[in-house]
XYZ file of C-alpha atoms in Angstrom:
656
model
C -139.808 96.802 83.270
C -142.068 94.897 80.641
C -139.497 92.169 80.470
C -139.966 91.798 83.698
C -143.431 91.701 84.058
C -143.432 89.226 81.047
C -141.765 87.106 82.843
C -142.783 86.955 85.499
C -146.525 86.597 84.321
C -144.663 83.617 81.636
C -142.260 81.713 83.573
C -142.251 79.079 82.265
C -142.239 80.098 78.454
C -139.021 82.673 79.670
C -137.670 79.098 81.186
C -138.917 77.546 78.005
C -137.366 80.649 75.218
C -134.189 79.877 77.036
C -133.454 75.859 77.332
C -134.759 76.212 73.483
C -132.082 79.476 72.697
C -129.424 77.256 74.074
C -130.046 74.680 72.707
C -130.197 76.252 69.286
C -126.245 78.120 70.335
C -125.226 74.648 71.180
C -126.310 73.759 67.554
C -124.878 76.374 65.352
C -121.771 76.698 66.931
C -119.874 74.287 65.142
C -121.131 75.805 62.200
C -119.653 79.252 62.830
C -116.427 80.084 60.922
C -113.351 79.575 62.563
C -110.169 81.325 61.765
C -107.159 83.122 63.156
C -108.212 86.360 62.431
C -111.698 87.879 60.826
C -112.486 88.354 57.865
C -110.946 91.650 55.981
C -113.354 93.198 53.803
C -111.201 95.722 51.903
C -111.264 94.048 48.255
C -107.979 93.168 47.019
C -107.000 91.744 44.098
C -104.061 89.541 43.276
C -102.792 88.894 39.114
C -99.768 86.687 38.648
C -98.878 86.754 35.058
C -95.357 84.285 33.540
C -92.912 84.666 31.167
C -90.622 82.031 31.988
C -86.637 82.779 30.621
C -87.787 87.193 31.073
C -84.681 89.005 33.075
C -86.673 90.910 35.946
C -85.960 94.345 34.455
C -87.497 93.784 31.103
C -90.402 91.952 33.166
C -91.182 94.775 35.147
C -90.811 97.393 31.902
C -92.532 95.242 29.624
C -95.361 93.484 31.814
C -95.579 94.961 35.584
C -95.824 98.509 35.282
C -98.355 98.602 31.360
C -100.233 96.217 33.487
C -100.491 98.597 36.218
C -101.452 101.406 34.137
C -104.020 99.906 32.314
C -105.672 98.847 35.688
C -105.699 102.077 37.057
C -109.274 102.718 34.733
C -110.391 100.035 37.484
C -113.105 101.993 39.347
C -112.588 102.839 43.558
C -108.966 101.564 43.097
C -107.669 102.675 46.146
C -103.628 101.743 45.269
C -101.191 99.129 43.677
C -98.575 96.628 44.472
C -96.138 94.310 42.683
C -93.692 92.437 42.905
C -91.449 91.391 40.263
C -89.214 87.960 39.746
C -87.686 86.802 37.056
C -90.508 84.990 34.591
C -92.817 86.291 37.101
C -95.127 89.424 38.102
C -97.151 89.934 40.982
C -99.668 92.810 40.878
C -101.424 93.245 44.187
C -104.725 95.994 43.422
C -106.521 97.427 46.770
C -110.444 98.745 46.705
C -111.838 101.465 48.962
C -113.699 99.564 51.947
C -116.792 99.107 51.182
C -116.392 98.177 46.725
C -117.796 95.703 45.798
C -115.509 92.441 45.743
C -116.747 90.955 42.615
C -117.298 94.091 40.654
C -113.695 94.689 41.551
C -112.901 90.686 40.448
C -114.800 91.646 37.013
C -112.948 94.825 36.366
C -109.240 93.423 37.132
C -110.313 90.711 34.444
C -111.523 92.400 31.376
C -109.414 95.049 31.785
C -106.081 92.388 31.975
C -107.665 90.876 28.683
C -108.549 94.073 27.089
C -104.694 94.414 27.476
C -102.871 91.048 26.891
C -102.046 92.901 22.629
C -100.163 95.056 24.573
C -97.881 92.199 26.058
C -95.147 90.819 25.151
C -96.043 87.679 23.108
C -95.844 84.013 24.010
C -96.627 84.860 27.737
C -98.854 83.254 29.567
C -102.688 84.705 30.406
C -102.928 85.965 33.898
C -103.942 84.280 36.683
C -106.002 86.095 38.833
C -108.043 85.729 42.386
C -109.410 87.403 45.467
C -106.884 87.539 48.420
C -108.292 87.477 51.557
C -107.033 85.401 55.062
C -109.175 82.264 53.803
C -106.320 82.477 51.472
C -103.607 80.771 53.637
C -102.663 77.454 54.090
C -104.421 75.674 57.337
C -101.810 73.080 56.675
C -98.822 71.310 54.701
C -99.101 67.468 53.824
C -95.204 67.032 53.817
C -94.146 64.438 51.262
C -91.248 62.186 51.501
C -90.431 58.784 51.504
C -86.737 55.879 51.421
C -85.827 56.015 48.065
C -87.746 58.425 46.224
C -86.854 60.594 43.393
C -87.691 64.164 43.368
C -90.043 63.564 40.602
C -91.891 60.321 42.038
C -93.039 62.967 44.603
C -94.122 65.794 42.775
C -95.951 63.151 41.068
C -97.390 61.906 43.741
C -98.022 65.271 45.010
C -99.532 66.700 42.406
C -101.963 63.342 41.135
C -102.489 61.671 44.488
C -102.668 63.830 47.718
C -103.421 67.009 45.453
C -106.544 64.623 44.139
C -108.156 63.190 47.423
C -107.555 65.666 49.164
C -109.252 68.431 46.473
C -112.221 66.335 47.256
C -112.677 66.908 51.096
C -115.316 70.002 51.788
C -113.822 73.292 52.638
C -110.425 72.059 50.990
C -108.776 74.159 48.102
C -105.086 72.604 47.271
C -102.703 74.272 44.320
C -99.950 72.754 42.946
C -97.267 70.983 45.108
C -93.654 73.493 46.211
C -90.757 70.977 45.474
C -89.273 68.565 43.377
C -89.476 68.482 39.686
C -92.082 67.654 37.382
C -91.935 64.919 34.904
C -90.493 65.517 31.202
C -89.095 64.512 27.985
C -86.431 66.653 27.783
C -84.371 66.897 24.271
C -80.505 67.928 23.888
C -79.317 69.266 21.069
C -75.207 68.849 19.705
C -75.097 72.710 18.730
C -71.577 71.735 16.409
C -74.473 68.960 14.655
C -77.422 71.721 14.223
C -74.584 73.538 12.763
C -72.995 71.309 10.243
C -76.307 70.761 9.031
C -77.090 74.197 8.480
C -80.817 73.577 10.876
C -81.156 75.365 14.326
C -82.996 74.575 17.781
C -86.099 75.955 16.133
C -86.645 73.642 13.374
C -85.914 70.585 15.772
C -89.201 72.364 18.270
C -90.757 72.404 14.509
C -90.281 69.409 14.081
C -91.814 67.875 17.104
C -95.229 70.404 17.359
C -95.634 68.468 14.289
C -95.319 64.843 15.754
C -96.653 65.156 18.820
C -100.403 66.146 18.082
C -103.862 66.312 18.947
C -106.925 68.246 17.589
C -110.016 67.021 16.418
C -111.011 66.316 12.948
C -114.487 65.638 12.868
C -116.640 63.075 11.765
C -116.812 60.754 8.536
C -120.224 59.732 7.268
C -120.085 56.182 5.361
C -123.320 53.765 4.655
C -125.471 53.814 7.231
C -122.226 54.432 10.558
C -120.525 58.206 11.428
C -116.964 57.318 11.707
C -115.091 59.810 14.240
C -112.127 60.663 12.609
C -108.589 60.915 15.669
C -105.983 62.458 14.223
C -104.055 62.046 17.196
C -100.659 61.449 17.582
C -98.526 61.321 20.913
C -94.794 60.519 21.225
C -95.010 58.168 24.636
C -90.963 57.244 24.853
C -87.795 58.154 24.491
C -87.350 56.470 21.200
C -90.626 57.848 19.775
C -88.511 61.182 20.119
C -85.735 59.740 18.731
C -87.203 59.012 15.420
C -89.050 62.129 14.559
C -87.884 63.462 11.751
C -86.594 67.538 11.529
C -86.009 67.899 7.555
C -84.195 65.674 4.094
C -80.849 66.485 2.701
C -79.703 65.274 -0.158
C -82.145 62.326 0.169
C -81.212 61.558 3.533
C -83.845 62.185 6.370
C -82.849 63.379 9.221
C -83.935 62.958 12.685
C -83.723 64.076 16.126
C -80.921 60.893 17.036
C -78.970 62.590 14.307
C -78.655 65.870 16.176
C -79.037 65.027 19.706
C -80.579 62.482 21.712
C -84.305 61.739 24.018
C -83.941 61.788 27.832
C -86.724 60.672 30.159
C -86.283 63.792 32.933
C -87.026 66.259 35.031
C -88.175 70.111 33.788
C -85.330 72.987 34.732
C -85.777 73.228 38.915
C -86.536 76.185 40.277
C -88.154 75.665 43.939
C -86.869 73.263 46.489
C -88.594 72.310 49.540
C -86.605 70.583 52.402
C -88.127 69.058 55.761
C -85.576 67.726 58.034
C -82.883 68.493 56.179
C -84.564 65.769 53.238
C -85.500 67.102 49.827
C -89.028 66.730 49.584
C -92.381 67.995 48.468
C -95.003 69.947 50.052
C -98.935 70.772 49.561
C -100.887 73.784 50.849
C -104.292 73.030 51.871
C -106.488 75.780 52.177
C -109.488 76.541 53.621
C -112.719 77.530 51.212
C -113.860 81.171 52.492
C -116.914 80.293 55.072
C -115.640 77.558 56.357
C -115.006 76.106 59.946
C -111.158 75.834 60.589
C -110.736 73.610 62.853
C -113.329 71.711 61.080
C -111.173 71.159 57.944
C -108.114 70.691 59.390
C -109.489 67.763 60.967
C -111.011 66.541 58.059
C -107.562 66.732 56.417
C -106.906 64.461 59.509
C -109.311 61.442 58.780
C -108.599 61.563 54.844
C -104.903 61.148 55.320
C -105.518 58.838 57.389
C -108.000 57.446 55.389
C -106.908 57.595 51.334
C -103.253 57.106 51.940
C -103.382 53.843 53.007
C -105.780 52.591 49.817
C -103.760 54.130 47.780
C -101.008 52.225 48.764
C -102.356 48.794 48.684
C -103.935 49.820 45.094
C -100.324 50.138 43.804
C -101.659 54.157 43.558
C -98.599 55.503 44.896
C -95.536 53.207 46.509
C -94.978 51.429 49.199
C -92.302 53.595 50.766
C -94.488 56.734 50.734
C -94.999 58.706 53.703
C -97.618 61.720 53.857
C -96.848 64.047 57.578
C -98.963 66.863 58.063
C -97.297 69.827 59.751
C -97.669 73.059 59.926
C -100.920 72.588 61.779
C -102.641 76.747 61.946
C -106.327 75.634 63.729
C -103.558 74.463 67.312
C -103.683 78.542 67.800
C -107.213 78.729 66.915
C -107.578 75.532 69.425
C -105.568 77.003 71.863
C -107.237 80.729 72.280
C -110.646 78.484 72.696
C -109.359 76.658 75.477
C -107.818 79.452 76.975
C -111.842 81.074 76.898
C -113.008 78.273 78.538
C -110.378 77.866 80.963
C -111.876 81.183 82.103
C -115.074 80.596 81.674
C -114.247 78.380 84.140
C -111.916 80.398 86.204
C -115.071 82.984 85.982
C -118.076 80.789 87.005
C -116.092 79.533 90.305
C -115.138 82.675 91.264
C -118.871 84.216 90.150
C -120.204 80.876 93.030
C -117.857 81.855 95.339
C -118.154 85.151 95.617
C -122.082 85.200 95.765
C -121.612 82.528 98.097
C -120.011 84.029 100.344
C -122.067 86.682 100.406
C -125.275 85.790 100.754
C -124.311 82.745 102.104
C -127.582 81.001 99.903
C -126.924 77.760 96.704
C -129.399 78.925 94.893
C -128.481 82.653 93.931
C -125.320 81.914 93.524
C -126.867 79.263 91.073
C -128.540 82.606 89.276
C -126.070 84.417 88.577
C -124.030 80.619 87.031
C -126.737 80.085 85.081
C -126.352 83.746 82.860
C -122.279 82.948 81.906
C -123.079 80.278 79.351
C -126.964 81.203 78.772
C -125.188 84.704 77.145
C -122.635 83.101 75.419
C -124.588 81.294 73.816
C -127.164 83.889 73.083
C -124.007 86.479 71.554
C -123.024 83.708 69.106
C -126.648 83.306 67.476
C -125.839 87.060 67.061
C -122.142 86.323 65.490
C -123.939 83.386 63.513
C -126.767 85.213 61.931
C -124.285 88.528 61.350
C -121.820 85.974 58.839
C -119.046 87.245 61.554
C -116.668 83.538 62.419
C -114.516 82.618 65.428
C -111.464 83.898 65.499
C -109.122 85.462 68.277
C -110.612 88.483 68.130
C -114.142 87.463 69.242
C -112.781 85.324 71.285
C -111.024 87.475 73.400
C -114.306 90.182 73.542
C -116.141 87.300 74.840
C -113.560 87.115 77.509
C -113.644 91.098 78.039
C -117.520 90.779 78.707
C -117.007 88.328 81.485
C -116.812 90.484 83.682
C -119.427 92.817 82.817
C -121.822 89.908 82.098
C -122.459 88.630 85.562
C -122.761 92.105 86.509
C -126.430 92.558 86.301
C -127.483 89.517 87.459
C -125.660 89.507 90.587
C -127.360 93.376 92.102
C -131.189 92.264 90.828
C -130.332 88.689 92.336
C -128.731 90.809 96.461
C -131.217 92.665 95.870
C -134.592 89.769 95.222
C -132.613 87.962 97.722
C -132.892 90.902 100.593
C -136.464 91.140 99.471
C -136.380 87.080 100.233
C -135.703 87.791 103.985
C -138.403 91.054 104.841
C -140.603 87.906 104.946
C -141.436 88.470 101.277
C -142.693 85.624 98.739
C -140.947 84.131 95.781
C -142.629 86.389 92.892
C -143.541 89.772 95.333
C -140.057 90.257 95.885
C -138.456 89.014 92.281
C -140.732 91.744 90.918
C -140.517 94.640 94.177
C -136.032 93.054 93.567
C -135.829 93.138 89.916
C -137.919 96.526 89.266
C -136.350 98.842 92.577
C -132.854 97.953 90.790
C -134.163 98.102 86.887
C -133.051 101.440 85.895
C -129.702 101.207 87.445
C -129.168 98.025 85.927
C -130.143 99.475 82.807
C -127.516 101.935 82.852
C -124.954 100.379 84.154
C -125.347 98.359 80.481
C -125.624 101.463 78.533
C -122.815 103.034 80.126
C -120.402 99.742 79.649
C -121.826 99.592 76.023
C -121.033 102.759 75.052
C -116.933 102.365 75.925
C -117.900 100.343 72.321
C -118.599 102.798 70.657
C -115.940 104.943 69.400
C -114.479 101.819 67.903
C -117.765 102.940 65.147
C -115.306 105.395 64.229
C -112.177 103.533 63.406
C -111.632 103.332 59.508
C -109.403 100.665 57.519
C -107.445 97.229 58.508
C -107.806 98.346 62.183
C -111.642 98.332 61.931
C -111.778 94.791 60.319
C -109.405 93.725 63.394
C -111.845 95.640 66.587
C -115.130 95.647 64.592
C -115.525 91.327 65.855
C -114.077 92.102 68.927
C -116.558 94.691 69.877
C -119.860 93.331 67.908
C -118.691 90.047 70.632
C -118.697 91.863 73.772
C -122.055 94.108 73.182
C -123.767 90.670 71.881
C -122.770 89.258 75.336
C -123.599 91.710 77.212
C -126.644 92.517 75.600
C -127.842 89.378 76.428
C -126.760 89.662 79.610
C -129.301 92.386 80.227
C -131.954 90.678 79.017
C -131.262 87.492 81.027
C -131.116 89.097 84.089
C -134.383 90.538 83.625
C -136.517 87.775 82.288
C -134.697 84.646 83.400
C -133.715 84.763 87.389
C -136.472 86.907 88.172
C -138.374 83.514 87.241
C -135.693 81.570 88.682
C -136.193 83.337 92.025
C -139.669 83.788 91.406
C -140.138 79.945 91.252
C -137.334 78.294 93.299
C -136.252 80.622 96.128
C -138.580 81.163 98.452
C -138.904 79.991 102.264
C -140.990 81.007 105.528
C -141.763 83.416 106.941
C -141.080 81.697 110.250
C -137.296 81.524 109.934
C -137.277 84.966 107.997
C -137.224 87.547 110.679
C -134.070 85.284 111.816
C -131.718 85.561 108.920
C -132.909 89.052 107.982
C -131.644 89.381 111.331
C -128.331 88.007 110.768
C -129.062 90.164 107.555
C -128.389 93.120 109.082
C -125.623 92.444 111.289
C -123.992 91.497 108.373
C -124.962 94.221 106.507
C -123.698 96.524 109.589
C -119.927 95.229 109.388
C -119.609 95.596 106.217
C -121.262 99.353 106.419
C -118.628 99.703 108.754
C -115.515 99.189 107.539
C -117.010 100.934 104.799
C -117.688 103.879 106.990
C -114.232 103.775 108.086
C -112.465 103.565 104.556
C -114.515 106.873 104.360
C -113.336 108.790 107.430
C -109.648 107.639 106.338
C -109.909 109.184 103.387
C -111.398 112.446 103.836
C -108.740 112.800 106.895
C -106.084 112.571 104.745
C -107.245 113.067 101.178
C -105.135 115.937 100.532
C -102.298 112.881 100.037
C -104.434 110.842 99.160
C -104.940 113.160 96.035
C -101.420 113.965 95.853
C -100.707 110.556 95.759
C -103.044 110.441 92.581
C -102.026 113.337 90.851
C -97.911 111.669 90.990
C -99.017 108.086 89.876
C -101.529 110.278 86.824
C -97.808 111.882 86.397
C -95.637 108.607 86.138
C -98.141 106.964 84.144
C -98.008 109.847 81.402
C -94.289 110.325 81.852
C -93.844 106.357 80.814
C -96.881 106.722 77.894
C -93.409 108.130 75.203
C -91.126 104.844 76.660
C -93.803 101.527 75.635
C -93.123 100.131 72.736
C -96.369 99.694 70.980
C -96.864 96.752 68.051
C -100.123 95.558 66.233
C -100.371 92.374 67.869
C -98.621 91.388 70.671
C -95.587 88.899 70.729
C -96.670 85.206 71.655
C -95.197 82.157 71.616
C -97.178 80.021 68.883
C -94.611 77.778 68.326
C -93.347 77.671 65.837
C -91.250 80.997 63.379
C -90.510 81.810 60.018
C -86.866 82.857 59.467
C -86.906 84.659 55.369
C -82.913 84.660 53.853
C -82.039 86.891 50.832
C -78.682 86.271 49.330
C -76.958 88.016 46.806
C -79.285 88.654 43.862
C -78.367 85.915 40.741
C -77.124 83.600 43.247
C -77.735 79.924 41.575
C -80.852 77.776 43.378
C -78.026 74.826 44.223
C -76.299 78.148 45.943
C -79.075 79.342 48.012
C -79.556 75.472 49.430
C -75.991 75.040 50.561
C -77.386 78.009 52.333
C -80.146 76.981 53.545
C -77.975 74.376 55.056
C -75.451 75.646 57.394
C -79.006 77.452 58.379
C -80.659 74.631 59.571
C -77.733 73.060 61.337
C -77.305 76.514 63.351
C -81.273 76.193 64.073
C -80.918 71.912 65.765
C -77.614 73.319 67.026
C -79.409 75.917 69.370
C -82.212 74.675 70.016
C -82.329 70.750 71.834
C -83.489 67.905 68.510
C -86.898 66.761 71.721
C -87.786 70.100 71.460
C -87.657 70.243 67.488
C -90.577 69.142 65.677
C -89.618 69.732 62.113
C -88.216 72.126 60.059
C -89.448 73.032 56.728
C -87.106 75.503 54.337
C -88.383 75.698 51.111
C -85.967 77.476 48.229
C -86.590 79.288 45.622
C -89.637 80.137 43.513
C -92.153 77.937 41.163
C -92.135 79.348 37.195
C -94.485 78.553 34.964
C -97.602 76.686 34.212
C -100.039 76.217 37.660
C -97.491 78.246 39.945
C -99.969 81.285 39.461
C -101.463 80.514 42.923
C -97.482 78.874 44.414
C -96.672 82.087 43.858
C -99.110 84.248 45.967
C -98.209 81.316 49.218
C -94.597 82.336 49.119
C -92.551 85.076 50.230
C -89.304 83.885 47.502
C -88.258 86.564 44.692
C -86.422 84.202 42.891
C -83.411 81.354 43.638
C -81.858 84.092 45.517
C -84.335 83.893 48.025
C -85.621 81.589 50.873
C -87.849 81.008 54.175
C -87.199 77.907 57.121
C -90.688 77.750 59.354
C -89.286 75.604 62.504
C -92.466 74.476 64.234
C -91.816 73.522 67.967
C -93.030 70.271 70.397
C -95.200 72.164 73.261
C -94.861 69.140 75.161
C -92.197 69.168 77.615
C -90.455 72.392 76.528
C -89.197 74.783 78.707
C -87.957 77.991 76.480
C -90.470 79.861 74.120
C -90.238 80.725 70.868
C -89.518 84.559 71.164
C -86.126 83.366 73.559
C -85.209 81.001 70.600
C -85.713 83.124 67.905
C -83.301 86.214 70.006
C -80.999 83.329 70.106
C -81.037 82.996 66.488
C -80.458 85.845 65.815
C -76.939 86.501 67.840
C -75.856 83.468 66.148
C -77.089 84.561 62.846
């Protein structure tokens, strides 16, 4: 009642507040982070250890198991999961809900540092980061070009695309997948080494001594302070060939005497194919707290602006093509469009129902304005509570649309009834709203009470459904406040009528009400006359529903036609990378045979796993375990496609 009295006493202040909240809501909505799923607040830390060349069994024994035992000292740790691969180990540490993520991260880093001296000598320092949905790519930048080698493609991705895109707001970009890393390779002849009583270690030692970068200090001479540059790098193959290894009988033995140097590439452990062509792709990630849609838009704008500039400057070859694929923002955009569509349908239905029932435009307008106002106020609550927009929150808003207008319809209908009784706008708004205020409050509280059990959920399910419940509660709660303030203020000033016409309108309204009451009475009489058959029918329906319950399938997320699907391949352990690529090529051909060419946008294949320095973050983003595994991502065109991606998946299961 306080809200009602304040609104009727200060209608213009209420209107000003409503307009201000609308403008504020419109300004903060673009700033709310948008993602596919809610932010999971269970701290998870991922550690990556790399030791290229160490077999899987020894890696598991000497690194994974050892580190897992050391990390058990971390406070509030729940459990660990690990994945050991040839030359690499990936460990996930899960903490109890509510644990401070920064503290968990610090504990893991400190424990790893204290245990490093127990690990095999030469192992690289671990790469450690927090794991969350933001650590998944929002889009992939596929790099290819006619006549460009894999070494050139990797160079373009690593030095050009990565540097430019990494400077965009809210964008993170790790090392590229695929391609070959340029490297000077020295190939030695074991027979020549043996004849000179040398080993490969002697060659390595000579290269380290000849290729030197170090700080030499300074020399003060007179009034000048000189910096000493004891730097000697080997720029080309000829310089490396002329590096001395040792001296035998007064004769200097050079590298060219036992082998040769080639401007080549490091051993390749990862192959990327885009539409059947060897390529490179850079995964672009969204920083935590950023809006996915805004980040993807910046990436598209940045690629379209920077790539032509780099071609003009000669930084990259003119044949270079950078294509953005696997755009994850499309699903979010589709969800937002669906909610907007539902809002439009809801608004139209509200206008029709209220207009046909009350036969007036202004009451329909009063109810209609409740929908956007309630949603914008709910978005304000979402913004200040630190939540993001995702499919669950949008689902909560869509779920609440029906309940949003309930309170306003009841209030407006009763105000109209008092207007028909001949009262002026202010009296009708006061009497009509005050009469139904307790019922409206009870109905709103009852609806909100449905979401109370969600606070007792635990684990991932709670983080999934809590934002949905919060969105519904904020929107429905805002609709009640609007129904008891903005709606009465609107009706008190704009819904007035002459007393001369009110009696006739009241008579017409009474006739309509009599017709409605007669229909309801006939339905009640029918129900009472056949109450036993009706009760029996209800019992039978409930019983049948209970019997069918166990036959209904269950899954965490419903199957949707997202226009993309992923296929994972696992071959016999020990299979060479090249052999796995041949199998992937046959699978790509099968996909092209099953799906019409005009419906396939692109097929992205990732074979093997990056190994070595800088591969830590990339390894976290890949489901592959080594050269014997791969995954294929098929993106379909939305326009002109008549078959869903789910149907194509079932067809491929049968064929493959």
